[in-house]
XYZ file of C-alpha atoms in Angstrom:
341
model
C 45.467 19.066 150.714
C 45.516 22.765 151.555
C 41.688 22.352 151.610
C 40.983 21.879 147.808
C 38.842 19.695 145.549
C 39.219 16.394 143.858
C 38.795 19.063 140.920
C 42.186 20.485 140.363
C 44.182 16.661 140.784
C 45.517 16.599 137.355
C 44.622 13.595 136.376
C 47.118 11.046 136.770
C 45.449 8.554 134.758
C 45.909 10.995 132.037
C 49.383 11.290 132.945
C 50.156 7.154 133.304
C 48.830 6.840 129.934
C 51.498 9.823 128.652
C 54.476 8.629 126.192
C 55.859 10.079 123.325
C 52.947 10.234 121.223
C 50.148 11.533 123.870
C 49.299 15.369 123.089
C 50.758 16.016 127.006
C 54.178 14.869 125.547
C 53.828 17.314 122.726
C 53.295 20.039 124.966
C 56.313 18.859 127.415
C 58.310 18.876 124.666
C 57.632 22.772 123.794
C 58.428 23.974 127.053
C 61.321 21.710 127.453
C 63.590 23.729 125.792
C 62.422 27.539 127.309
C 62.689 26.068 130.863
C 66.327 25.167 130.214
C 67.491 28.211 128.512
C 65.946 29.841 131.862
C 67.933 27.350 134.133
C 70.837 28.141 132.164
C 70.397 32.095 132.522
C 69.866 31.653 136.508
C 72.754 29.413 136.890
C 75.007 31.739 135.389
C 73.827 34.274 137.556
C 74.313 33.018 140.187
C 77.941 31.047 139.740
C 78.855 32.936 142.864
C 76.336 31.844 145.088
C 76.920 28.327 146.841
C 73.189 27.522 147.554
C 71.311 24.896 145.605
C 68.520 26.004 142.978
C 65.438 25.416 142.832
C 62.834 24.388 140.357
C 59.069 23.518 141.183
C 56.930 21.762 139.255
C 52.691 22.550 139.940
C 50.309 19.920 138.508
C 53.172 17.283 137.934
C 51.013 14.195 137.878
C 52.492 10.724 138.841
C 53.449 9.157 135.243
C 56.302 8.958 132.611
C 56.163 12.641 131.962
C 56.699 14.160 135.818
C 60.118 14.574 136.062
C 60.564 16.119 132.542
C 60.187 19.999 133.124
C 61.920 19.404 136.507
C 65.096 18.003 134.907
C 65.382 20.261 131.875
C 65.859 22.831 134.222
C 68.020 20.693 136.354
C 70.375 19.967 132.706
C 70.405 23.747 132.138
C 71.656 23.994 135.594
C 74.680 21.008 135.111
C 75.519 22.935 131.446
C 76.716 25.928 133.282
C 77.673 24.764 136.826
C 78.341 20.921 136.779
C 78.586 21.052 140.545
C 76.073 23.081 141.665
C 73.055 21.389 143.465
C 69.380 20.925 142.342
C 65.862 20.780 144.112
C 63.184 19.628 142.337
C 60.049 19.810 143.734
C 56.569 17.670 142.489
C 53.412 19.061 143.687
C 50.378 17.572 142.489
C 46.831 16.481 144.961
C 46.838 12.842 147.060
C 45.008 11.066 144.447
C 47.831 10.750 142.818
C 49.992 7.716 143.118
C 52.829 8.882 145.020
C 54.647 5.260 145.406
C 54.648 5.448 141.507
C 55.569 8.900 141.309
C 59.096 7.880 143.674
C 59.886 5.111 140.745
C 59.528 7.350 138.082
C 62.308 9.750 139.861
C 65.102 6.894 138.523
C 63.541 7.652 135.030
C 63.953 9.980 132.263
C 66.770 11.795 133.990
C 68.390 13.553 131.174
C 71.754 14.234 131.650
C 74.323 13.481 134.819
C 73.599 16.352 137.615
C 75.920 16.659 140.325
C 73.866 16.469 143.129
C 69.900 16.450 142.412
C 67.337 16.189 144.761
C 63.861 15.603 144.526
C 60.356 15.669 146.198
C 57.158 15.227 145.627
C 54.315 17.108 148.084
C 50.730 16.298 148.257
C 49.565 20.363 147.748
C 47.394 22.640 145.387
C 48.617 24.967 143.179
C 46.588 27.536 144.564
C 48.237 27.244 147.646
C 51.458 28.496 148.629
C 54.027 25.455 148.364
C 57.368 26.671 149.182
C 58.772 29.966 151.018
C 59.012 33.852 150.415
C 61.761 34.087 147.515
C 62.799 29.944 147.584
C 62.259 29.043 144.081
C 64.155 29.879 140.989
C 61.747 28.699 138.326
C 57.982 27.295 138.412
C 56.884 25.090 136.082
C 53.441 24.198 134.994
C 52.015 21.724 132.351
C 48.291 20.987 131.389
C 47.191 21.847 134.678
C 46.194 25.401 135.047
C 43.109 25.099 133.073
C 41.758 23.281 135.705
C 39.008 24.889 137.953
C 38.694 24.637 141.718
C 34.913 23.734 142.143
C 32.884 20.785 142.113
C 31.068 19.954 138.424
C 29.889 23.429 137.161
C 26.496 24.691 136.279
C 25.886 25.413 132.477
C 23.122 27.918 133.660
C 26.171 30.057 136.018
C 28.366 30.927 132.391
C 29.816 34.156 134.280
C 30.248 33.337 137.798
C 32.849 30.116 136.481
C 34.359 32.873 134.470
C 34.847 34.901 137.458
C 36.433 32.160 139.519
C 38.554 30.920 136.604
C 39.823 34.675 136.669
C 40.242 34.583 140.413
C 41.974 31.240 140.701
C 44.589 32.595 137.742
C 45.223 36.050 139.529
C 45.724 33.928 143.008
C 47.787 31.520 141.197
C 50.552 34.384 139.555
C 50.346 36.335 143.213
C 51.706 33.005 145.058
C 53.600 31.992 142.502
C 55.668 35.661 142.350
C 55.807 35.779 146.302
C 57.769 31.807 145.998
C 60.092 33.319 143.287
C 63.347 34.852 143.978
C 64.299 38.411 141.880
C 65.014 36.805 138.151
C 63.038 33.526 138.597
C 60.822 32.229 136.327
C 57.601 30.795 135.458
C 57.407 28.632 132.782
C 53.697 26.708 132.310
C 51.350 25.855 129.666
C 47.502 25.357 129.460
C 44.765 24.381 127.538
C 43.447 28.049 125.686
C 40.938 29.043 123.048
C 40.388 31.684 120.733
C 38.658 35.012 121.407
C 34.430 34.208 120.566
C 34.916 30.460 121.514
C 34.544 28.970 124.509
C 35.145 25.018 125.947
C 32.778 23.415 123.467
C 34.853 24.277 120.824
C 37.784 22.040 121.958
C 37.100 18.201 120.689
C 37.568 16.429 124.280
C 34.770 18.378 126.059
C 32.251 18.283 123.308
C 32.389 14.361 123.376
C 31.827 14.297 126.996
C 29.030 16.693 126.902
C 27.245 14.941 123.710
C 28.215 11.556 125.522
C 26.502 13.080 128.780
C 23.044 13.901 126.940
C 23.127 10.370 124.973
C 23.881 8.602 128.351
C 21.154 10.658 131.035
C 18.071 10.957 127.945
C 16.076 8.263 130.795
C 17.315 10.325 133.936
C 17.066 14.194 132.901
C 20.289 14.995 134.092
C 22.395 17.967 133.417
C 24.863 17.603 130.495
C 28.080 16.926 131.875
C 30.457 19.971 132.076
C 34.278 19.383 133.381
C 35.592 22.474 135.997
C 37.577 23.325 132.942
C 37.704 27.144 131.754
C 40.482 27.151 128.313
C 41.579 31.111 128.744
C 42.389 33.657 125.389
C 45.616 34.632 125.523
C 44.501 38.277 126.622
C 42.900 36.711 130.115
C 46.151 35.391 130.939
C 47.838 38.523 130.377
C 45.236 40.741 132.198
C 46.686 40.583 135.433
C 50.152 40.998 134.561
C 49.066 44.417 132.903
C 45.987 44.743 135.078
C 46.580 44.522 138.515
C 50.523 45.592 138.196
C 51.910 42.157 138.822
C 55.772 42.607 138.491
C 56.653 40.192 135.879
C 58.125 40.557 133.010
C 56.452 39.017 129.914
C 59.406 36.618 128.287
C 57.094 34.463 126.093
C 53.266 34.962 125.790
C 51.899 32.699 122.935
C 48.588 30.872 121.890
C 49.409 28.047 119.410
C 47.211 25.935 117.315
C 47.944 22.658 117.903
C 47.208 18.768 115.661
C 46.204 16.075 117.576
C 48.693 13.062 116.951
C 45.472 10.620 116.849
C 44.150 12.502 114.537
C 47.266 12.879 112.692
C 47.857 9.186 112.526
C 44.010 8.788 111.645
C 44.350 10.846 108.409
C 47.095 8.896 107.820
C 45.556 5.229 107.829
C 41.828 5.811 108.501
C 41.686 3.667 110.655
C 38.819 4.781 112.434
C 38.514 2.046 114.996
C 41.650 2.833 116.452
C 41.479 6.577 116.466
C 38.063 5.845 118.693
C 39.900 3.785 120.789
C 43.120 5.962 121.084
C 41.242 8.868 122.197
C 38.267 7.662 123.676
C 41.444 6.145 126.400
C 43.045 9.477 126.194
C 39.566 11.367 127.104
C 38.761 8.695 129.616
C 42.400 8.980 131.472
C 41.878 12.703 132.243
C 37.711 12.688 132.968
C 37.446 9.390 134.203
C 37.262 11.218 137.995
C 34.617 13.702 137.117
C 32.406 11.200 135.026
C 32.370 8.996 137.602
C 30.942 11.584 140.540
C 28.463 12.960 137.656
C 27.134 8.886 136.821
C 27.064 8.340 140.175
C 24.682 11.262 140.809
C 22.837 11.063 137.895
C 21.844 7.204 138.809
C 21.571 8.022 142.149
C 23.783 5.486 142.926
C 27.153 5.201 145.645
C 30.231 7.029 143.481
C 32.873 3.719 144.284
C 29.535 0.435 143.572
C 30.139 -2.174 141.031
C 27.211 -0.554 139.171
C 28.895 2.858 138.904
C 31.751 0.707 137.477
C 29.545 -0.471 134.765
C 27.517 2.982 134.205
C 31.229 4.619 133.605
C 32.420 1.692 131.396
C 29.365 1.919 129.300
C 29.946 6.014 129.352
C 32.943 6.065 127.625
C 31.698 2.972 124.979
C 29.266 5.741 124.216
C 31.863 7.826 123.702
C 33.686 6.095 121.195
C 30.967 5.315 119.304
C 30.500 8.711 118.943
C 33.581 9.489 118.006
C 33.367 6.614 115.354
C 30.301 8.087 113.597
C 31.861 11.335 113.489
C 35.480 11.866 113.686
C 36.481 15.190 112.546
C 33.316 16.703 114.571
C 36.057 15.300 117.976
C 39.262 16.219 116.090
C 41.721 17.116 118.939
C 42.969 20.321 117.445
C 43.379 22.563 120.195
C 44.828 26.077 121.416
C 47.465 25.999 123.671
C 48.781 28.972 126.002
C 52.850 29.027 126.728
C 53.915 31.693 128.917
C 56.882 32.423 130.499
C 57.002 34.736 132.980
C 60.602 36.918 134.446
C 60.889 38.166 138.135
């Protein structure tokens, strides 16, 4: 597990519950297209080479949506060299389901490659996953945002800063040493706006206000996720900071509509929306709510009562979300960077 946390898995329920409509989909579907122009750029590059290329996907989760960075780089590929081989490589932590993620291989291929291989690897993407100058592009979605550390302290503000900033600069170093000259790293993450900070994004403030509705009896601390949403100008910092040799292809932070709340303004429906996101909260927290209920009641983290305690957690949760469902309005910031060797 290259010696990690249960923090930075990437929440495969999150990514089981993915299909077209889930806001990870949304996101997939806006680096889709830069990864293969990239492919296609490499490829014709290197028409005169005979060795495979390479494409590694960090944070890749085990659902319908892990293959689909991986083989838009592997189409670019087949566009300009119908022959030439492909390795795609899956990293994401063992609590994923790696049976499932082998039966999702056969799906959501995209077009007919030559010869593609893939893998999957049970590794963290702060560790170094392949060789010195292996890969030709890196690919990263809704994963980066996530902290290595166990539930974080409200009262320590700067010293998660710090080892968000730490993790991110460690993260680009490895990441530059496993890319050959003119690979790529393609990735999104969750961001924010310059004088925010994570309560301003809809998901987190319903599982803090959730947390302090839930622990009033026990005096717990308020539930906070190792989660740190970077500006646009933290991302950047150590390219133009620390002399990191990439070159800046794409560097964007987009506002982005939740489709539940879309559809909600659409029909009002406000039952469903609850429901809709309330599952979509629950599939990527579900982990971290669980260690923080079973702490807070003092109770073993995998007991039948835990299983209640998190059940009735996230039926707070909607509720909340029922009496008040602009004030849990998914309408985040998102980060998409690409990055040129």
């Amino acid at each position: 597990t290259g010696g990690v946390g249960m923090s930075l898995q990437t929440d495969s329920l999150a990514h089981r519950a993915s299909d077209s409509v889930l806001p990870q989909s949304k996101d997939i579907q806006r680096l889709a297209p830069i990864v293969r122009a990239e492919a296609e750029r490499i490829a014709a590059g290197a028409i005169a080479e005979s060795r495979p290329l390479v494409c590694v996907d960090k944070g890749s989760g085990d659902g319908p949506n892990m293959s689909r960075l991986t083989n838009a780089f592997a189409d670019g590929v087949c566009a300009v060299s119908p022959k030439r081989q492909t390795w795609l490589l899956h990293s994401d932590l063992p609590a994923c389901n790696f049976s499932r993620m082998a039966r999702t291989q056969g799906c959501d291929t995209g077009d007919q490659v030559a010869a593609k291989f893939s893998a999957m690897v049970s590794s963290s993407f702060l560790d170094q996953q392949v060789p010195h100058e292996f890969a030709d592009a890196i690919v990263s979605n809704c994963a980066l945002h996530w902290i290595d550390c166990e539930i974080p302290h409200q009262q320590d503000v700067d010293g998660f800063k710090r080892m968000a900033a730490e993790q991110w600069e460690q993260f680009l170093r490895i990441s530059h040493a496993e890319l050959r000259s003119g690979g790529v790293l393609v990735l999104s993450m969750l961001g924010r706006s310059n004088g925010t900070d994570s309560s301003d994004h809809g998901p987190l403030r319903l599982l803090a206000d959730t947390s302090r509705r839930f622990s009033r009896e026990y005096g717990s601390q308020v539930l906070q996720l190792p989660v740190y949403p970077r500006t646009l100008s933290e991302v950047l910092q150590p390219v133009h900071d620390f002399g990191l040799p990439f070159q800046v292809i794409h560097a964007v932070a987009e506002s982005c509509d939740c489709p539940f709340w879309k559809q909600f303004l659409e029909d009002s429906d406000v039952s469903k929306y609850a429901a809709d996101f309330g599952h979509f909260v629950r599939g990527f927290s579900e982990r971290h709510v669980r260690q923080w209920v079973a702490k807070t009641c003092t109770l073993p983290a995998n007991s039948v009562e835990v299983d209640f305690a998190v059940s009735e957690f996230y039926h707070l949760a909607e509720l909340q979300v029922t009496k008040d469902p602009p004030k849990y309005a998914l309408l985040k910031k998102r980060i998409v960077l690409a990055l040129r060797k």
